mmCIF file of C-alpha atoms in Angstrom:
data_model
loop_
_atom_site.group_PDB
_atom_site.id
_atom_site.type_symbol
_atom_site.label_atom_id
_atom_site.label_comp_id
_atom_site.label_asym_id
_atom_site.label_seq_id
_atom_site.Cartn_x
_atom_site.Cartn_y
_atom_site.Cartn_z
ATOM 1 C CA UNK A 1 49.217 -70.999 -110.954
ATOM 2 C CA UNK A 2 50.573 -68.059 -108.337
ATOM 3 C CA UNK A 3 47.272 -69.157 -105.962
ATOM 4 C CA UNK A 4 48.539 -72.764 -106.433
ATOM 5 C CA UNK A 5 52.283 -72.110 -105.954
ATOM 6 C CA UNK A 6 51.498 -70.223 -102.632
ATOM 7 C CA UNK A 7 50.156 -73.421 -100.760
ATOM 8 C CA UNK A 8 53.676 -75.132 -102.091
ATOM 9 C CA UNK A 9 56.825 -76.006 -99.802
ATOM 10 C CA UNK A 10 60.321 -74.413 -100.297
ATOM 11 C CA UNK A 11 63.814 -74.945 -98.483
ATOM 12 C CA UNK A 12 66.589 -74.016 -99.152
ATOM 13 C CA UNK A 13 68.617 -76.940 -100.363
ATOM 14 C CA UNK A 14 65.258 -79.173 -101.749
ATOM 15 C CA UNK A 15 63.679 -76.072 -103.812
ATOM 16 C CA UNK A 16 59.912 -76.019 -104.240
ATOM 17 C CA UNK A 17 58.054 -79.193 -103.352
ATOM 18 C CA UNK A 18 54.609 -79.535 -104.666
ATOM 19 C CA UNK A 19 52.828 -80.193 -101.760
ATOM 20 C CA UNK A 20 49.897 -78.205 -100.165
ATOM 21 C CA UNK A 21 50.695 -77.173 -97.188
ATOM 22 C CA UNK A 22 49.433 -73.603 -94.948
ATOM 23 C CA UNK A 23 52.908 -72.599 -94.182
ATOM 24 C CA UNK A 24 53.329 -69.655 -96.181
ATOM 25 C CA UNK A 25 49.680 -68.263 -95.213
ATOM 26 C CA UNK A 26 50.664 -69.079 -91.554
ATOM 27 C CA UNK A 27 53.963 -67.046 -91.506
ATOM 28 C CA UNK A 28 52.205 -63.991 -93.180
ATOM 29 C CA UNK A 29 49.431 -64.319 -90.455
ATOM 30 C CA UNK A 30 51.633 -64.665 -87.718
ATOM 31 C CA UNK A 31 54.616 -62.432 -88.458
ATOM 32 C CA UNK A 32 53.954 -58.476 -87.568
ATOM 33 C CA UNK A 33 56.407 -58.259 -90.399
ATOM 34 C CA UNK A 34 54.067 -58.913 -92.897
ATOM 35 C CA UNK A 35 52.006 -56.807 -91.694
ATOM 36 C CA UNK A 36 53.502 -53.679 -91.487
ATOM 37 C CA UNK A 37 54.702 -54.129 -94.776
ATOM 38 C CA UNK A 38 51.119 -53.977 -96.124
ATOM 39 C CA UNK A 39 50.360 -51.405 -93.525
ATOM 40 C CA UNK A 40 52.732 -49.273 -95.461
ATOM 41 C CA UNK A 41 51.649 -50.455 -98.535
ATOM 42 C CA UNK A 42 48.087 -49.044 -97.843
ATOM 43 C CA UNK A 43 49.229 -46.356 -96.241
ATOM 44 C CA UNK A 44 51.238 -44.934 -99.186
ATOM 45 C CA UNK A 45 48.172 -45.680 -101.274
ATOM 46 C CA UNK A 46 45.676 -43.812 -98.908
ATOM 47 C CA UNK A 47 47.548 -40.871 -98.955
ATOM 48 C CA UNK A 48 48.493 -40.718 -102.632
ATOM 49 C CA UNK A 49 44.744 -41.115 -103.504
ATOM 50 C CA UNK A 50 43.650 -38.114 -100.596
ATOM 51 C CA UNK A 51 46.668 -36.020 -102.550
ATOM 52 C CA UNK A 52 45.683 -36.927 -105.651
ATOM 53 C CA UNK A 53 42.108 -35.720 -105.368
ATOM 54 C CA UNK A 54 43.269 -32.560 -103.383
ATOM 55 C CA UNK A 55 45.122 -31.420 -106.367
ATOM 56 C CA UNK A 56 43.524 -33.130 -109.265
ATOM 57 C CA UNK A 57 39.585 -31.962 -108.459
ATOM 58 C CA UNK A 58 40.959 -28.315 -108.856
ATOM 59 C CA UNK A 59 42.631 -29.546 -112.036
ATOM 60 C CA UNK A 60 39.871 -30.978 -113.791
ATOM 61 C CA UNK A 61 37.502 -28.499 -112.779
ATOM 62 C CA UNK A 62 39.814 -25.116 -113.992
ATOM 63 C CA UNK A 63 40.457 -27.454 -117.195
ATOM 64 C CA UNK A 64 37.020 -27.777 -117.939
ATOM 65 C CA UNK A 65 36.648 -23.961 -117.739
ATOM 66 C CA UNK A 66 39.126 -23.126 -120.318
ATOM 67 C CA UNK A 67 38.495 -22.612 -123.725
ATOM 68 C CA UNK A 68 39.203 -25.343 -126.976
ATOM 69 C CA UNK A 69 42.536 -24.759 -128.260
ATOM 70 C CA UNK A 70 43.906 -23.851 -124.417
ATOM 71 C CA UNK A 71 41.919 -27.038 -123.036
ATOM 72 C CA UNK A 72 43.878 -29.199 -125.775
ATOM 73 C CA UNK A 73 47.269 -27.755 -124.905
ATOM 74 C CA UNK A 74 46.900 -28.268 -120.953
ATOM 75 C CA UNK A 75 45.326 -31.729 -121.365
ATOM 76 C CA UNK A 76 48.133 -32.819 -123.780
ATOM 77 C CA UNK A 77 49.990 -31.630 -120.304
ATOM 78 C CA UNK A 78 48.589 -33.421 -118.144
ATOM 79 C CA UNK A 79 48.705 -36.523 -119.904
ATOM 80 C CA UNK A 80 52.340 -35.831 -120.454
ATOM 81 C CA UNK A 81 53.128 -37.954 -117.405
ATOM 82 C CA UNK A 82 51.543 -41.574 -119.074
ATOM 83 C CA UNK A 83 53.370 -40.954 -122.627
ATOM 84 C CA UNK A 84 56.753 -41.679 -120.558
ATOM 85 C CA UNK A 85 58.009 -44.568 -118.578
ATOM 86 C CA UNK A 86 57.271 -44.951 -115.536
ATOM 87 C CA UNK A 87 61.000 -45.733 -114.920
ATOM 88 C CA UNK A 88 61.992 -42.423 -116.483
ATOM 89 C CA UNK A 89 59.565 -40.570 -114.757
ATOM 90 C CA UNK A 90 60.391 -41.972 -110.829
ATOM 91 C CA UNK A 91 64.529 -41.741 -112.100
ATOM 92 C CA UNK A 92 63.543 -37.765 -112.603
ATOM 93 C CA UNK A 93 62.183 -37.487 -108.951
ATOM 94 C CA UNK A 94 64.971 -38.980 -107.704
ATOM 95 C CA UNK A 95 67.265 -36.174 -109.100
ATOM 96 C CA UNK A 96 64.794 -33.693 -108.297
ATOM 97 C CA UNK A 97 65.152 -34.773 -104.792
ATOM 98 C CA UNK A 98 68.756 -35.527 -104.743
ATOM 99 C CA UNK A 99 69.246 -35.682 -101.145
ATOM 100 C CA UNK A 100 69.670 -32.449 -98.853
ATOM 101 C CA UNK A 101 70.913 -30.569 -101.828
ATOM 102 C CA UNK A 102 68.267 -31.908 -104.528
ATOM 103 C CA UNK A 103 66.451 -29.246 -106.898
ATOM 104 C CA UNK A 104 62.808 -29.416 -104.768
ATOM 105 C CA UNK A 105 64.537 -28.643 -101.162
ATOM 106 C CA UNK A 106 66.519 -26.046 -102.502
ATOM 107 C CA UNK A 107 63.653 -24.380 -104.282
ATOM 108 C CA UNK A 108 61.374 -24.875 -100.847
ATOM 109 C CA UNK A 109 64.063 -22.878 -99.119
ATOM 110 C CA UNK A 110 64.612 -20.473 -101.337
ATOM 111 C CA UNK A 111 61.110 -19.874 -101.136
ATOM 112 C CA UNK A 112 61.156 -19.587 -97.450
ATOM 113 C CA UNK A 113 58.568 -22.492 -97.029
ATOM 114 C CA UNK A 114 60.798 -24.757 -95.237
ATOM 115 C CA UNK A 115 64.292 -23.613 -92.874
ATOM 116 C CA UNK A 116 66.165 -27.191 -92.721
ATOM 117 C CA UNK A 117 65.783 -29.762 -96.131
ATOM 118 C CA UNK A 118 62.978 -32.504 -96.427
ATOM 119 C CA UNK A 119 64.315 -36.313 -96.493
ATOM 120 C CA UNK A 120 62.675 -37.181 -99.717
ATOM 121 C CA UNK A 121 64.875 -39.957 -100.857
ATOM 122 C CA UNK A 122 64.019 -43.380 -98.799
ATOM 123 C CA UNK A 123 61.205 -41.972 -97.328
ATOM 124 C CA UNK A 124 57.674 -42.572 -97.503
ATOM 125 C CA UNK A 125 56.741 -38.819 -97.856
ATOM 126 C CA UNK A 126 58.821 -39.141 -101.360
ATOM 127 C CA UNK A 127 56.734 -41.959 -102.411
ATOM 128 C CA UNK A 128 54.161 -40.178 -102.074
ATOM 129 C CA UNK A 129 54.765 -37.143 -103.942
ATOM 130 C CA UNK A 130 56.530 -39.520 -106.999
ATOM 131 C CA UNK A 131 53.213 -41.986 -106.710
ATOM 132 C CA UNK A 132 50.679 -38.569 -106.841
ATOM 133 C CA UNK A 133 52.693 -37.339 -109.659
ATOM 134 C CA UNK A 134 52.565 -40.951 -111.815
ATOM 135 C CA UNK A 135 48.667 -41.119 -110.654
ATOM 136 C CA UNK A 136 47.235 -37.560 -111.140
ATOM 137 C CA UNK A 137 46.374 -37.737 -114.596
ATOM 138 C CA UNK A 138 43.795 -40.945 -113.593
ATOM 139 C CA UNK A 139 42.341 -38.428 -110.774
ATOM 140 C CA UNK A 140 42.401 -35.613 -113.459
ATOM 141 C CA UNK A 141 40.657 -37.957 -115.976
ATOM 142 C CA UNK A 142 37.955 -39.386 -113.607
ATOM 143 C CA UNK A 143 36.594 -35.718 -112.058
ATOM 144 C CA UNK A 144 37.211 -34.449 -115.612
ATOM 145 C CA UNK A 145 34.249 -36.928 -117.116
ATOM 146 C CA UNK A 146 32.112 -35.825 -114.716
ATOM 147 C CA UNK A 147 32.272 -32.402 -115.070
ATOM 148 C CA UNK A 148 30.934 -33.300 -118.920
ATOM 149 C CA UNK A 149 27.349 -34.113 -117.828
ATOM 150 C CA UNK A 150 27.239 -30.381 -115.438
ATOM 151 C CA UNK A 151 25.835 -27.876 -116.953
ATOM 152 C CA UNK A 152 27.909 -24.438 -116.531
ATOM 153 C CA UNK A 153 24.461 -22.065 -116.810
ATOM 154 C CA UNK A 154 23.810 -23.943 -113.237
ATOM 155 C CA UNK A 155 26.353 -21.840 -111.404
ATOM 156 C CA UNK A 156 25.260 -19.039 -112.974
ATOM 157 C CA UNK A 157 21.525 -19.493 -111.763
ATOM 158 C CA UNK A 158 22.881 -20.152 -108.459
ATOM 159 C CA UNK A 159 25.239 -16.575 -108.827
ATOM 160 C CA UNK A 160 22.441 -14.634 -109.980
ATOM 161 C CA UNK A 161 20.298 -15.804 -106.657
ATOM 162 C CA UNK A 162 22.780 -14.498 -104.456
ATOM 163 C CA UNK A 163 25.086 -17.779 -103.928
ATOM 164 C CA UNK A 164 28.746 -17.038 -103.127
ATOM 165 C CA UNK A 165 31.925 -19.102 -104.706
ATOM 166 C CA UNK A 166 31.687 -20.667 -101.360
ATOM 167 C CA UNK A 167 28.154 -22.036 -101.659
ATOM 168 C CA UNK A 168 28.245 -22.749 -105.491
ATOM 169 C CA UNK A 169 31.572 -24.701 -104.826
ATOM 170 C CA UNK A 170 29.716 -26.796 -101.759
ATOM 171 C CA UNK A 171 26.149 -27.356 -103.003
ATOM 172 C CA UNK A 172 26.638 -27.389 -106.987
ATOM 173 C CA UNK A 173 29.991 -28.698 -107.975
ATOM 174 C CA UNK A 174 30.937 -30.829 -105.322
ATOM 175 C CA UNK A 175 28.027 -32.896 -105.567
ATOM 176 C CA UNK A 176 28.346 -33.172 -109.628
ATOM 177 C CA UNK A 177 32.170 -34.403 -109.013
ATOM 178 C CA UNK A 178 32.293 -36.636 -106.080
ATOM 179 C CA UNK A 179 31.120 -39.578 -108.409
ATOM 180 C CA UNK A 180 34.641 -38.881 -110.513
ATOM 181 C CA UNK A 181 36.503 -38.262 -107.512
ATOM 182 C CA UNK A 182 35.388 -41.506 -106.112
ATOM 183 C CA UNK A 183 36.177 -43.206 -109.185
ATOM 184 C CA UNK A 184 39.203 -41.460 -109.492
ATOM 185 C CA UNK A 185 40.327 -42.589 -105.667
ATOM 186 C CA UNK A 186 39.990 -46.320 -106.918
ATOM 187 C CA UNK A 187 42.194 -46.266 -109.343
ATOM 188 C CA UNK A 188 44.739 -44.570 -108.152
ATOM 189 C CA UNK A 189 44.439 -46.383 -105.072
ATOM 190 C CA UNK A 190 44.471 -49.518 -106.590
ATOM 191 C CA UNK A 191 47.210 -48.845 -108.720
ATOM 192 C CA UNK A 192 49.207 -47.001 -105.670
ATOM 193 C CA UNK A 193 48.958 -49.762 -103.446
ATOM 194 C CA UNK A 194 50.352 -52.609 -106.267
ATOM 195 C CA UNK A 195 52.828 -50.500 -107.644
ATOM 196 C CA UNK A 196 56.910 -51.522 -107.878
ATOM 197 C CA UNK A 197 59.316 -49.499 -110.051
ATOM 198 C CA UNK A 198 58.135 -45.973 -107.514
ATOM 199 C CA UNK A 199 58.740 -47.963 -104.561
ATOM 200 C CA UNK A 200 61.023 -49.623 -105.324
ATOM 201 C CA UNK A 201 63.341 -46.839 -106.828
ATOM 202 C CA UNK A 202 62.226 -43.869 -104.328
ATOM 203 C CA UNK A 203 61.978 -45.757 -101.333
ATOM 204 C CA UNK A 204 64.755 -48.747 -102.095
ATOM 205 C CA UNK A 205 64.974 -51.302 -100.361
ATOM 206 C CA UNK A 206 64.909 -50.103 -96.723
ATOM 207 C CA UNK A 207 61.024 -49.186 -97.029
ATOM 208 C CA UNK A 208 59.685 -52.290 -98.637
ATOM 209 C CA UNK A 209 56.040 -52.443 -99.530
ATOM 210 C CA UNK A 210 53.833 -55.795 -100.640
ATOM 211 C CA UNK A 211 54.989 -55.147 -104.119
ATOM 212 C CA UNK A 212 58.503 -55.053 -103.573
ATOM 213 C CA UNK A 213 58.693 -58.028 -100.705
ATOM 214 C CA UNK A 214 56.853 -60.445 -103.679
ATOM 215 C CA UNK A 215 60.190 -59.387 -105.913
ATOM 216 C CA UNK A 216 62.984 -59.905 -102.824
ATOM 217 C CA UNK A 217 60.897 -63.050 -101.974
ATOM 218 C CA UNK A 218 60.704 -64.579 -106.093
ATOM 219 C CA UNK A 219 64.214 -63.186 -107.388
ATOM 220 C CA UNK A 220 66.610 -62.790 -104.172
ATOM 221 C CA UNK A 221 65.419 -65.492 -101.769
ATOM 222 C CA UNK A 222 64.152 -67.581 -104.111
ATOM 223 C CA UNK A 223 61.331 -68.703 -101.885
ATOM 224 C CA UNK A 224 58.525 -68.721 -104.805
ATOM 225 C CA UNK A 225 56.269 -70.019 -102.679
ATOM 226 C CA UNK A 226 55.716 -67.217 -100.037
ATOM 227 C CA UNK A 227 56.097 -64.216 -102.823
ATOM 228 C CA UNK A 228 53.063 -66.134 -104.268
ATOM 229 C CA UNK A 229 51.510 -65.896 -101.270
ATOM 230 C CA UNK A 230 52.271 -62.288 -100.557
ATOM 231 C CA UNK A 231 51.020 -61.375 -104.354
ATOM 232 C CA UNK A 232 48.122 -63.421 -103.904
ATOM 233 C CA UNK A 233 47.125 -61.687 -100.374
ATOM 234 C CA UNK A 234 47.665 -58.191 -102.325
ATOM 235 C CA UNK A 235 45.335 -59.084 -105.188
ATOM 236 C CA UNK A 236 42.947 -60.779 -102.832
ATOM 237 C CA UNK A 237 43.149 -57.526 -100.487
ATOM 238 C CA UNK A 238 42.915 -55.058 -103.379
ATOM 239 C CA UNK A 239 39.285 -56.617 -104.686
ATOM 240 C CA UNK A 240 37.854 -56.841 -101.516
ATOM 241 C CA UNK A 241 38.816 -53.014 -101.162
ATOM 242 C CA UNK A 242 37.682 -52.107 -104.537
ATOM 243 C CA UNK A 243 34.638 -54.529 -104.556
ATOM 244 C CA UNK A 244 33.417 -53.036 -101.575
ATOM 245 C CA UNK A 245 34.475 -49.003 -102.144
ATOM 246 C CA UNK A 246 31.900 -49.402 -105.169
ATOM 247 C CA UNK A 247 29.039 -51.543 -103.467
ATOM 248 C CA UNK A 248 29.133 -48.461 -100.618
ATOM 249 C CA UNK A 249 29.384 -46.022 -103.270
ATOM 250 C CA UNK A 250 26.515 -47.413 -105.430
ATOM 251 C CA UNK A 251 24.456 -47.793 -102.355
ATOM 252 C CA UNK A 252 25.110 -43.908 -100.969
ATOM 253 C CA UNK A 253 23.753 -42.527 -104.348
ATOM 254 C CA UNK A 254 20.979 -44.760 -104.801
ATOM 255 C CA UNK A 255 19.761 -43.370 -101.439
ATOM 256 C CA UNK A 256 20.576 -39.792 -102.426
ATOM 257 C CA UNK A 257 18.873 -39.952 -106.090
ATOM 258 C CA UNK A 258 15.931 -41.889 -104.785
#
């Protein structure tokens, strides 16, 4: 029905006419608007998945390490973030940034990391570090299951021949975990690049993604039809994306296992 509603008409006195017309498709083609919005939109999403994995390869990896009753207690932790809203969650980075004098650039400078404050608020760099937070425990999850089928007396074969941290990290465990880290980058990518209530609360509506410009376009403009169109574009962009990550993916290890 969204597909269908996107080749409809719409003005602003006659409402949506069912009539199948390209004008919607031909004003997201031709309009730069559109597409820096989902520029940004993939943008935000790219990075979120490259800090993501960053952070949440270490993660998995150090939880996999730890012993039973500490390995419950630390994943209970890192799942902490999906047992809340995701409201909740993006309202509490919003008063840990808090402007100039929010909790996170007063604790930077304190800490002598940073002389003047960050602009978190409205930003894309604050999207980013509230998306990365919502997203980690996917990462987390992802390199985590992977690290079930490697065998821990491997590193120590590979210490007791002489290999440093260095090599063991490089030729052991980053080969054992790239298959959850890749899996890992889709989701959160996927789920980075459609999300709304992050966006939309962090980044307001100054720094609209593809998300937020299909809400303005169904609930504040009214214009139904071209909100269909940008959701449909999004969902049509985010398969071919994911579709083809795993078809390059499937293909790299085939050749490197054959």
């Amino acid at each position: 029905m969204t597909v269908l509603l996107s080749f409809h008409d719409w003005g602003q006195y006659k409402g949506v006419e069912p009539v199948f017309i390209l004008k919607n498709w031909h004003e997201i083609v031709s309009d730069p608007y559109y597409a820096e919005m989902f520029w940004r939109t993939f943008r935000i999403a790219i990075l979120t998945t490259l800090l993501t994995a960053v952070l949440g390869a270490p993660e998995a990896y150090i939880l996999n390490r730890m012993s039973g009753r500490w390995k419950s207690f630390f994943l209970l932790v890192i799942l902490g973030p999906l047992l809340i809203s995701v409201v909740a969650r993006t309202l509490g980075w919003a008063l840990l940034f808090g402007g100039n004098n929010g909790v996170v650039n007063k604790l930077l400078m304190s800490l002598g990391l940073i002389s003047t404050p960050i602009p978190f608020m409205f930003t894309e760099t604050g999207r980013v570090v509230a998306l990365a937070h919502v997203m980690m425990p996917f990462m987390v999850l992802s390199v985590w299951a992977a690290l079930q089928r490697l065998d821990p007396q491997i590193e120590n074969a590979a210490m007791s021949l002489g290999a440093g941290s260095l090599t063991i990290v490089r030729r052991i465990i980053m080969p054992q975990i790239m298959p959850g880290v890749l899996s890992g980058a889709i989701i959160v990518f996927s789920l980075s690049a459609s999300a709304f209530a992050t966006p939309a609360i962090i980044g307001g509506r100054r720094l609209k993604v593809a998300a937020t410009l299909a809400y303005d376009e169904f609930l504040n403009t009214l214009n139904w039809p071209l909100g269909a169109a940008v959701a449909t574009l999004l969902l049509v962009a985010l398969v071919l994306i994911v579709v083809g990550s795993n078809a390059l993916i499937e293909r790299r290890y085939a050749e490197v296992f054959r």
